[in-house]
Short mmCIF file of C-alpha atoms in Angstrom, two decimals:
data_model
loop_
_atom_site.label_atom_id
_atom_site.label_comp_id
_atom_site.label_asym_id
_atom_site.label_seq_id
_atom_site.Cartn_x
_atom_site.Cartn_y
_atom_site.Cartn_z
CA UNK T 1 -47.32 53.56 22.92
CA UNK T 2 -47.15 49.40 23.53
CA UNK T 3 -49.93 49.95 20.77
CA UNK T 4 -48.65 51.52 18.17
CA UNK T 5 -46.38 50.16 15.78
CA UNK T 6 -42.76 51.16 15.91
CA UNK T 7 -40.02 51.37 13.52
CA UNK T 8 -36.50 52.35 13.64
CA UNK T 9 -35.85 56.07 13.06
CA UNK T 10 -33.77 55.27 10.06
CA UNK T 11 -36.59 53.97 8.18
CA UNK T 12 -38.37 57.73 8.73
CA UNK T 13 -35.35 59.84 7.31
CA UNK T 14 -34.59 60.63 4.02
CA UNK T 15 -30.82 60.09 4.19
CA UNK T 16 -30.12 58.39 7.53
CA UNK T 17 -28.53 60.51 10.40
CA UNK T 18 -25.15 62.69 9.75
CA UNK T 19 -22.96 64.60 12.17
CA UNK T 20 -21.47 67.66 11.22
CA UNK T 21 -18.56 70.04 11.15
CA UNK T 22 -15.44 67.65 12.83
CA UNK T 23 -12.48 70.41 13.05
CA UNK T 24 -14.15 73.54 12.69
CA UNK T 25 -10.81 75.44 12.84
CA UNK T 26 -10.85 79.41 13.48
CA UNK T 27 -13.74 81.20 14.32
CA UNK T 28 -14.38 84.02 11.40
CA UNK T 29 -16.33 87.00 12.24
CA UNK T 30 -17.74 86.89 8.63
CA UNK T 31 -17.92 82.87 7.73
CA UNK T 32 -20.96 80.80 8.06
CA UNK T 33 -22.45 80.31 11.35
CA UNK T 34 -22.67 76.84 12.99
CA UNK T 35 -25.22 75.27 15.40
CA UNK T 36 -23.62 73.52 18.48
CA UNK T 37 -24.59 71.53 21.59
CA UNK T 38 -24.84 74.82 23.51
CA UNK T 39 -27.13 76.50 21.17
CA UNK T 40 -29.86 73.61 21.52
CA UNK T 41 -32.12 74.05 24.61
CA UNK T 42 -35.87 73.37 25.97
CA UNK T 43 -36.82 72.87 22.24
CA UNK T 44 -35.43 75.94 20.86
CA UNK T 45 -32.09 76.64 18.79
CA UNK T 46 -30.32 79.87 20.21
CA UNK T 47 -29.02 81.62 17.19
CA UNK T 48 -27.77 84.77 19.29
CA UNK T 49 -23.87 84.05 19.40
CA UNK T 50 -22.98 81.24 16.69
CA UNK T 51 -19.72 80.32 16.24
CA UNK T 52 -18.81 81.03 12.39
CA UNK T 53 -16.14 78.51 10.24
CA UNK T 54 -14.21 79.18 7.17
CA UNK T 55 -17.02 78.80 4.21
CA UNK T 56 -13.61 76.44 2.82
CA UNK T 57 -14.18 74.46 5.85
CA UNK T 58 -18.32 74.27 5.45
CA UNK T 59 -18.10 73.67 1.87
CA UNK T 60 -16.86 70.39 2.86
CA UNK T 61 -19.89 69.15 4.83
CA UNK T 62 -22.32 70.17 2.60
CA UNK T 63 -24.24 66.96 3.42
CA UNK T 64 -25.09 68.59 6.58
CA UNK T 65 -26.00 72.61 5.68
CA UNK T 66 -29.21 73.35 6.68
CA UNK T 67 -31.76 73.99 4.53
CA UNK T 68 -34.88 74.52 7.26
CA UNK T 69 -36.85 71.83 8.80
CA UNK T 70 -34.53 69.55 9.96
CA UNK T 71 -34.24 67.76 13.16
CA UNK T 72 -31.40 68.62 15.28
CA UNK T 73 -30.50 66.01 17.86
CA UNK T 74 -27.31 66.49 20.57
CA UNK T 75 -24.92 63.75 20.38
CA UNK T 76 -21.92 64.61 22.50
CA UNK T 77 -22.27 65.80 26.24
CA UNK T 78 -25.79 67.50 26.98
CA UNK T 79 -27.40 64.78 24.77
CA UNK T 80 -30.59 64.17 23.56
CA UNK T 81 -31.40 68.02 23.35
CA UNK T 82 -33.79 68.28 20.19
CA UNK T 83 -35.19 71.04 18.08
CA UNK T 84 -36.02 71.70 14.44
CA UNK T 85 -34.17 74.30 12.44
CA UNK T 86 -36.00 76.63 10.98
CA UNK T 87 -35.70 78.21 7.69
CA UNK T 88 -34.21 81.65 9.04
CA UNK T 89 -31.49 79.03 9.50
CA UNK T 90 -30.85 78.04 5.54
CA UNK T 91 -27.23 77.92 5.02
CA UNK T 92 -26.16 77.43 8.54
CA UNK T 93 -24.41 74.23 9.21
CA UNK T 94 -23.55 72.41 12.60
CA UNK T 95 -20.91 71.25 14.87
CA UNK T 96 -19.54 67.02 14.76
CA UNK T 97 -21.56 67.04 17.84
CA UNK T 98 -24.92 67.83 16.17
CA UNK T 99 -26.94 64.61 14.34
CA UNK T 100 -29.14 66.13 11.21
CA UNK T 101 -32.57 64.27 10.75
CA UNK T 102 -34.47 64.89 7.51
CA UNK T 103 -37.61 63.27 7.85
CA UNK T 104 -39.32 62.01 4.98
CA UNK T 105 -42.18 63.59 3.18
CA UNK T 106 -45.13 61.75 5.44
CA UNK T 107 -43.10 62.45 8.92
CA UNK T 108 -43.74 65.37 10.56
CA UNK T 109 -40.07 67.20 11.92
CA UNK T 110 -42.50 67.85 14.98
CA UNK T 111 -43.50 64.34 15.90
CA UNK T 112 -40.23 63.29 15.62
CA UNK T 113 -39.06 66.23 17.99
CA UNK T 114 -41.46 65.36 20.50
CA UNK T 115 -41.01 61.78 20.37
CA UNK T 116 -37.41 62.26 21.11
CA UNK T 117 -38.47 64.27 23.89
CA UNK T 118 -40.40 61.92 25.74
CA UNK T 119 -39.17 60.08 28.13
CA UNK T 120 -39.81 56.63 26.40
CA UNK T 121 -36.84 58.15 24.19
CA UNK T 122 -34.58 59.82 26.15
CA UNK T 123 -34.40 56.37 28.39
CA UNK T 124 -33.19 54.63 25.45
CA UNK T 125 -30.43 57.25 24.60
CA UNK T 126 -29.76 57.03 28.37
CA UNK T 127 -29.38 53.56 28.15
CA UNK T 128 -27.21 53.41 24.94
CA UNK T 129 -25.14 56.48 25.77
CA UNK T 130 -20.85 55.34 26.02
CA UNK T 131 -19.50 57.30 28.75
CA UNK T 132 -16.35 56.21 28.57
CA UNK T 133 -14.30 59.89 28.10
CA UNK T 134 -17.74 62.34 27.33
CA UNK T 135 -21.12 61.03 27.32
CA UNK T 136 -22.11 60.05 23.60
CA UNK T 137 -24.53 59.05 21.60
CA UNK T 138 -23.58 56.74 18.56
CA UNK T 139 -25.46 57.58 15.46
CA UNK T 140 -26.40 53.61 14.91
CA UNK T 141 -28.19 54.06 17.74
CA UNK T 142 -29.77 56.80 16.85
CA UNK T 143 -30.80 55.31 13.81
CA UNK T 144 -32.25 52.38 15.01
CA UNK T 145 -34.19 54.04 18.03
CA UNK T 146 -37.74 52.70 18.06
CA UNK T 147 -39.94 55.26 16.73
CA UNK T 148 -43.98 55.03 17.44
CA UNK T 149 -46.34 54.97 14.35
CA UNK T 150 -49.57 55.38 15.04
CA UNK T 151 -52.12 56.59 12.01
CA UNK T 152 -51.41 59.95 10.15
CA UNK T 153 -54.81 61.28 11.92
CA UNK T 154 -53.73 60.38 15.96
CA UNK T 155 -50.00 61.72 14.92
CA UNK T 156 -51.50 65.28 13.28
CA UNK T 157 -53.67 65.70 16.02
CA UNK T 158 -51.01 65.43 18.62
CA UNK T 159 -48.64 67.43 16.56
CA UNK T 160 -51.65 70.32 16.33
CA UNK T 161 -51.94 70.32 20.02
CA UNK T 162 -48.39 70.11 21.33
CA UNK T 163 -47.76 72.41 18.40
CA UNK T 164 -50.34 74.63 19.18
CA UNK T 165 -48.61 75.56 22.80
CA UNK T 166 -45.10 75.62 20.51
CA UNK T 167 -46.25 78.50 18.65
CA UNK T 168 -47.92 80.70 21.28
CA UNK T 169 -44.71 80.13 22.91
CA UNK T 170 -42.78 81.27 20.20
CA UNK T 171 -44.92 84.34 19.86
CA UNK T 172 -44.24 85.13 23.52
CA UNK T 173 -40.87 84.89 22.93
CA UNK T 174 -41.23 87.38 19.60
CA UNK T 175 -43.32 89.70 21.90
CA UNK T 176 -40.20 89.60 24.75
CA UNK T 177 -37.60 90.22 22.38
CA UNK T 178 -39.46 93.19 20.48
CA UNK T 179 -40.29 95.10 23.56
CA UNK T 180 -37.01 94.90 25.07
CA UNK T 181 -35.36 95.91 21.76
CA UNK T 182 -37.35 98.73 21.42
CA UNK T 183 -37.16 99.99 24.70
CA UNK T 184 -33.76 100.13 24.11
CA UNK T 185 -33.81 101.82 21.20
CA UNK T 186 -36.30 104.67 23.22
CA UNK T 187 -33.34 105.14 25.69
CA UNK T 188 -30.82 105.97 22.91
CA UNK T 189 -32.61 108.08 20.81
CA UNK T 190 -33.43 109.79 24.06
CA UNK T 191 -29.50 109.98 25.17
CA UNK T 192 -29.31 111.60 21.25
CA UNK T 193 -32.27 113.99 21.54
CA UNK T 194 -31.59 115.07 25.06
CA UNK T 195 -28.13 115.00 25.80
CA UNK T 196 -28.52 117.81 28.58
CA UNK T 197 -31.16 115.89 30.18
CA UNK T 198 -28.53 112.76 30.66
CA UNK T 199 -26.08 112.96 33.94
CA UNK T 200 -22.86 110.95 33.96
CA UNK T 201 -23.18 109.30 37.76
CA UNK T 202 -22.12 105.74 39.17
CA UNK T 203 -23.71 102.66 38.63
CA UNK T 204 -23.66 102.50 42.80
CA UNK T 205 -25.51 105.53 42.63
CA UNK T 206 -28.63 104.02 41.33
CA UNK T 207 -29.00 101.27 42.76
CA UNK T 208 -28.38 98.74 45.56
CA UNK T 209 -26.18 95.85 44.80
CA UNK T 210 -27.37 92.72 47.43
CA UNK T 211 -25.23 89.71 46.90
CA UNK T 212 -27.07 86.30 47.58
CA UNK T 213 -25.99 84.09 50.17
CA UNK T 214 -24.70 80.55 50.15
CA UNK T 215 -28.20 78.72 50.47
CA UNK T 216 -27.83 75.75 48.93
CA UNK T 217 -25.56 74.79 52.09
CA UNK T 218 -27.87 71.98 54.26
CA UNK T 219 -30.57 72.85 51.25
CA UNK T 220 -33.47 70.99 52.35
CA UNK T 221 -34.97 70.01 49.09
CA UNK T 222 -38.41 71.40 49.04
CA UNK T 223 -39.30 74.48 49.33
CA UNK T 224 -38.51 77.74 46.91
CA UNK T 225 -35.88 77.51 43.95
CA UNK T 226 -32.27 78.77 45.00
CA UNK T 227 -31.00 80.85 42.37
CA UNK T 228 -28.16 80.67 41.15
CA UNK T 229 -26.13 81.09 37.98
CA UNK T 230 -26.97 78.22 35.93
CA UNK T 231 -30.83 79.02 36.43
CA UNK T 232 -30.32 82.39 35.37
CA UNK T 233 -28.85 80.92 32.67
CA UNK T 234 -31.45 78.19 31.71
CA UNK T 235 -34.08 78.01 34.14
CA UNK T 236 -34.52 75.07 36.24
CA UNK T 237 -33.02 71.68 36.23
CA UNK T 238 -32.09 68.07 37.47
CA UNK T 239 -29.85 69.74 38.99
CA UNK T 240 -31.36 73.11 41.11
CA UNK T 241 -31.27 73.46 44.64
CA UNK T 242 -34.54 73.66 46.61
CA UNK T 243 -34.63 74.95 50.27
CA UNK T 244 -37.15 75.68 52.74
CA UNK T 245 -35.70 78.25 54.58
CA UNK T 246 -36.54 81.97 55.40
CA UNK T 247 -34.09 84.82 54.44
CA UNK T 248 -34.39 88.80 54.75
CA UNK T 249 -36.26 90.04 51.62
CA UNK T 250 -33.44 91.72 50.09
CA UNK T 251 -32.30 87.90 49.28
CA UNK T 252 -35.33 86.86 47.74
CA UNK T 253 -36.04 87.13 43.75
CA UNK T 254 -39.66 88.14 42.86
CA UNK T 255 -40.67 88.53 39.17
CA UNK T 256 -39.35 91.75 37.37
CA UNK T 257 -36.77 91.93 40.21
CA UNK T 258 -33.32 92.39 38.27
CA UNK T 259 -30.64 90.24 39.45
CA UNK T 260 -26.86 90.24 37.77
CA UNK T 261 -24.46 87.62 37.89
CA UNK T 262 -21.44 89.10 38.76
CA UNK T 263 -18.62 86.01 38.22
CA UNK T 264 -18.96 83.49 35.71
CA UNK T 265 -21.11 84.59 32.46
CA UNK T 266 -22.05 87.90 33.88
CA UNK T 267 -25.32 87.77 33.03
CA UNK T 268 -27.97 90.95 33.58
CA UNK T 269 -31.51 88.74 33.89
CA UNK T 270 -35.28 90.03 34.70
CA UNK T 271 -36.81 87.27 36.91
CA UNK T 272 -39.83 86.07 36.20
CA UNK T 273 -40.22 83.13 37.38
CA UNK T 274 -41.71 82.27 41.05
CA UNK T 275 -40.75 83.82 44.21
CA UNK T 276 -36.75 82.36 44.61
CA UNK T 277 -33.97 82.53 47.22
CA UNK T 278 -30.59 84.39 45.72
CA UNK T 279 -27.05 82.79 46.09
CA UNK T 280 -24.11 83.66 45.88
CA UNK T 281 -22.19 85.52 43.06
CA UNK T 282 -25.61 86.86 42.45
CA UNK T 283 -26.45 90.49 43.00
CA UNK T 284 -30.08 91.98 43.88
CA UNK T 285 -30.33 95.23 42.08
CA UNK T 286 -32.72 97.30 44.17
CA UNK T 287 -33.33 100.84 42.66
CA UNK T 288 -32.95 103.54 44.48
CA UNK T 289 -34.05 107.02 44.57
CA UNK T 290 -37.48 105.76 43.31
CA UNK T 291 -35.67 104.66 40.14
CA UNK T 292 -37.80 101.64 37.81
CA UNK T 293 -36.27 98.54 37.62
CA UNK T 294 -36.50 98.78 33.48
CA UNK T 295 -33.70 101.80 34.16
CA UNK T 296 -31.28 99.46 36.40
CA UNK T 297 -31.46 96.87 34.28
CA UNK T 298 -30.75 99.24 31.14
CA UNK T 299 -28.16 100.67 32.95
CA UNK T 300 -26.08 97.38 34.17
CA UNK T 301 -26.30 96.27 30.59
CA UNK T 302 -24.38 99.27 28.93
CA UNK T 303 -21.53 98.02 31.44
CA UNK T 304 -21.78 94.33 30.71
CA UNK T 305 -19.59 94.06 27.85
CA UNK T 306 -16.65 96.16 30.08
CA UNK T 307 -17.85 94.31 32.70
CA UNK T 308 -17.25 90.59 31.12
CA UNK T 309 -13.58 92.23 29.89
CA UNK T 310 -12.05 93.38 33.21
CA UNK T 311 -13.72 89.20 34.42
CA UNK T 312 -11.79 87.95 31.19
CA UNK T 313 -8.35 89.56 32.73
CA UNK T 314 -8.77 87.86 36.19
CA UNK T 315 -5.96 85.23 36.52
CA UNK T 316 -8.77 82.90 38.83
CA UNK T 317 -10.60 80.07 38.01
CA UNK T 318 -13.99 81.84 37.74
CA UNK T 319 -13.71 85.71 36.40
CA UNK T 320 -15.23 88.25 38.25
CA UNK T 321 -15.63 92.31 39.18
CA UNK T 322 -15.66 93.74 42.58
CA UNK T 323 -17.61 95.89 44.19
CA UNK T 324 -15.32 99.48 42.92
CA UNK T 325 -16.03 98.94 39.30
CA UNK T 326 -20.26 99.46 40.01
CA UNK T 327 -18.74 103.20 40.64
CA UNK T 328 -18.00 103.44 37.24
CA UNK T 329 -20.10 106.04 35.33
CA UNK T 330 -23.22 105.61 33.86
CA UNK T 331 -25.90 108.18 31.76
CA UNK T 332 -28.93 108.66 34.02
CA UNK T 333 -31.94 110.38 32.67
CA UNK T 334 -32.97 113.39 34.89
CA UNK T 335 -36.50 113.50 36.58
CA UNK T 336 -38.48 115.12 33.56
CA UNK T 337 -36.43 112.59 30.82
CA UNK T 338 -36.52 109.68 33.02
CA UNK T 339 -40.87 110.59 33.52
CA UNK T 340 -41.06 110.72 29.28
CA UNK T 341 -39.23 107.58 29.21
CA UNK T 342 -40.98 105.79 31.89
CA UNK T 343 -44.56 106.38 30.05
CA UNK T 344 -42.73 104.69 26.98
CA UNK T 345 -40.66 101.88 28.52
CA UNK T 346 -42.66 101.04 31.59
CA UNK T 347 -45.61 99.57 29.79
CA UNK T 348 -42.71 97.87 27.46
CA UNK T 349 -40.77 96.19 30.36
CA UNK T 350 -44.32 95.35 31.81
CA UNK T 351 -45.53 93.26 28.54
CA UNK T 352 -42.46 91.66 28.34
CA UNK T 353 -42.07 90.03 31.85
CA UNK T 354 -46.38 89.36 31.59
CA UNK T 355 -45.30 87.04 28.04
CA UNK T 356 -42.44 85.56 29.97
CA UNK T 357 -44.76 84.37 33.06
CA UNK T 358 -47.72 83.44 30.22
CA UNK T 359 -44.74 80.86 29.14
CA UNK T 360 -44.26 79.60 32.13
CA UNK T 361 -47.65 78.18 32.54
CA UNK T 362 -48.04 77.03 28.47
CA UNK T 363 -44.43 75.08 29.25
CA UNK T 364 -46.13 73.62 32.37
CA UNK T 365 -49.40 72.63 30.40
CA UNK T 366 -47.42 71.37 27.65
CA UNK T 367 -44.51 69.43 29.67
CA UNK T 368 -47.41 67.72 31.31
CA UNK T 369 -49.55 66.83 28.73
CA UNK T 370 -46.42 65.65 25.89
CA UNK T 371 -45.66 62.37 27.75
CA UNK T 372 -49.74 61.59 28.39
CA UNK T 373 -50.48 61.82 24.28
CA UNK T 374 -47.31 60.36 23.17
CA UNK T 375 -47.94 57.57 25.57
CA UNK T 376 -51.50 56.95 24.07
CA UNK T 377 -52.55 57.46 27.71
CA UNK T 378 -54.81 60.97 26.62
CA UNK T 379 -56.57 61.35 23.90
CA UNK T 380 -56.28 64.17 21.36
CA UNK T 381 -59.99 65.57 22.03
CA UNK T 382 -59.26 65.78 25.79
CA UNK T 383 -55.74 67.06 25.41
CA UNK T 384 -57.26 70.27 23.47
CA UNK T 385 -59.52 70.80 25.81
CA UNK T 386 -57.28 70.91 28.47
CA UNK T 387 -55.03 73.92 26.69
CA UNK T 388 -58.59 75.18 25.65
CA UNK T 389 -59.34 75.62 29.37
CA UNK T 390 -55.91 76.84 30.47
CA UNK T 391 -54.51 79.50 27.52
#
């Protein structure tokens, strides 16, 4: 990058940077929906549980409703998460703790989402962060953050390429999302078609609950991932525990084991990522009776929501259930339903867990090949060779 020209990232946006939404007031199950810190992650904006505002209240940041392509940059707490918003996302606005980038006509929103991701950025926001109360990022430094120019030809060929893994990404994601919904949909038109071939019977009944163990004690830092909730949650980070240590098999995660958080966010998860050690608070759901896992899994999600409620009532610092409430009563297909539904939703449950593992490796290929181009250290032509070889 020491070759390229920089400029400040003001001089790239159409109307500097804003923040949004400062005192959002009540949540309204009908008003406009809101990005927050929480919704930005790895690159992507979750838009599954937005917290909605008054449209009184949103009419009065207009200067920050989205209209699709902007850059969204985290300025309070988790900061320097970055992703654009896309135009399924017109009319949303975001929270004071979200800065809005409109890049001008000649700026790509994607080079200026993965310059931001580098590392040559996020040291400067590390460096200019005031963590006085709650880490934060002050939007003149944002503005004047030194952004890399090099010609429109070496920026839209590293764009194409990054991009390029982006997109079949995305389409993994699509591809998750779709199976899983309709195998869901299979099960209740089959609860609807075939009531008689449904049985009311516990949740304990169906499978085995394992809990995990607590092995991030004397952790030894290498070794296989230790799972716990926050990588359920979000996959890896700074801060998982590795250790190097060998547990009974009932406490290790392979992928398309289902594993449910059972304090905290009760959270119902298909691993898919590499073989993993299970902690605490985490249960192993191990079929029984032959059962798939696609049926567990189904299963422990109709009680999630009840689940999360009786957690909610617990007067403890982190909500939970105990083991009595897995007794409670769940519809299990009988052997001649559960075979019809198995030809449908096996090969479902199968695709989705193969595109979860194909992102896996494009994230690897394009987590290590982002800092070479936007460093200047690779050049395009071998970069696309590389994810020619490897996707």
């Amino acid at each position: 990058m020491s070759e390229w020209n920089r400029v400040p990232l003001e001089s790239l946006l159409k109307s500097g940077v804003s923040y949004g939404i400062v005192q959002p007031g009540s949540a309204e199950a009908t008003g406009v929906p809101i990005v927050r810190v929480k919704d930005v992650r790895n690159g992507r904006i979750d838009t599954s549980d937005p917290l909605r505002v008054s449209p009184d209240v949103e009419l009065k940041y207009s200067r920050t409703r989205l209209q699709g392509g902007e850059v969204l940059l985290t300025l309070v707490g988790s900061t320097g998460q970055v992703a654009i918003a896309s135009d399924r996302l017109a009319g949303w606005n975001v929270a004071r703790a979200i800065g809005v980038l409109r890049p001008i006509s000649d700026i790509s929103p994607r080079w200026l989402q993965y310059f931001i991701e580098s590392e040559d950025a996020q040291q400067y926001i590390r460096e200019h962060l005031n963590t006085t109360v709650q880490a934060t990022l002050n939007l003149k430094d944002v503005r004047a953050l030194p952004v890399p120019l090099p010609s429109d030809q070496e920026r839209e060929g590293i764009v194409s390429v990054i991009g390029s893994l982006d997109d079949k990404i995305a389409v993994n994601e699509r591809i998750t999302a779709t199976a899983d919904t309709l195998a869901n949909a299979l099960f209740r038109r089959a609860m609807l078609e075939y009531p008689a071939g449904f049985t009311e019977r516990p949740l304990s009944g169906t499978a085995e609950f394992v809990n995990g163990r607590a092995f991030t004690k004397g952790a030894t830092g290498t070794g296989r991932m230790v799972v716990r909730i926050a990588e359920i949650n979000g996959g890896p980070s700074a801060s998982t525990v590795y250790n190097d240590i060998d547990v009974p098999e009932q406490h290790v995660a392979k992928p398309g084991d289902v594993l449910f958080a059972w304090s905290g966010s009760l959270t119902v998860a298909r691993w898919f990522r590499p073989e993993a050690v299970i902690n605490q608070h985490i249960f192993k759901c191990v079929p029984k009776h032959g059962y798939p896992q696609w049926l567990i899994n189904h299963l422990v999600h109709r009680k999630i929501d009840e689940f999360r409620a009786i957690a909610a009532d617990k007067a403890t610092t982190m909500g939970h259930i105990q083991r009595k409430h897995l007794d409670e009563a769940v519809p299990v297909p009988d052997r001649e339903v559960l075979q019809m539904l198995h030809a449908e939703i096996g090969p479902l449950w199968n695709r989705a867990l193969l595109a979860e593992q194909e992102n896996l490796k494009l994230g690897t290929i394009r987590d290590t090949l982002l800092p070479q181009v936007m460093s200047g250290r690779l050049r395009v032509k071998d970069a696309e060779k590389i994810v020619e070889d490897h996707t």
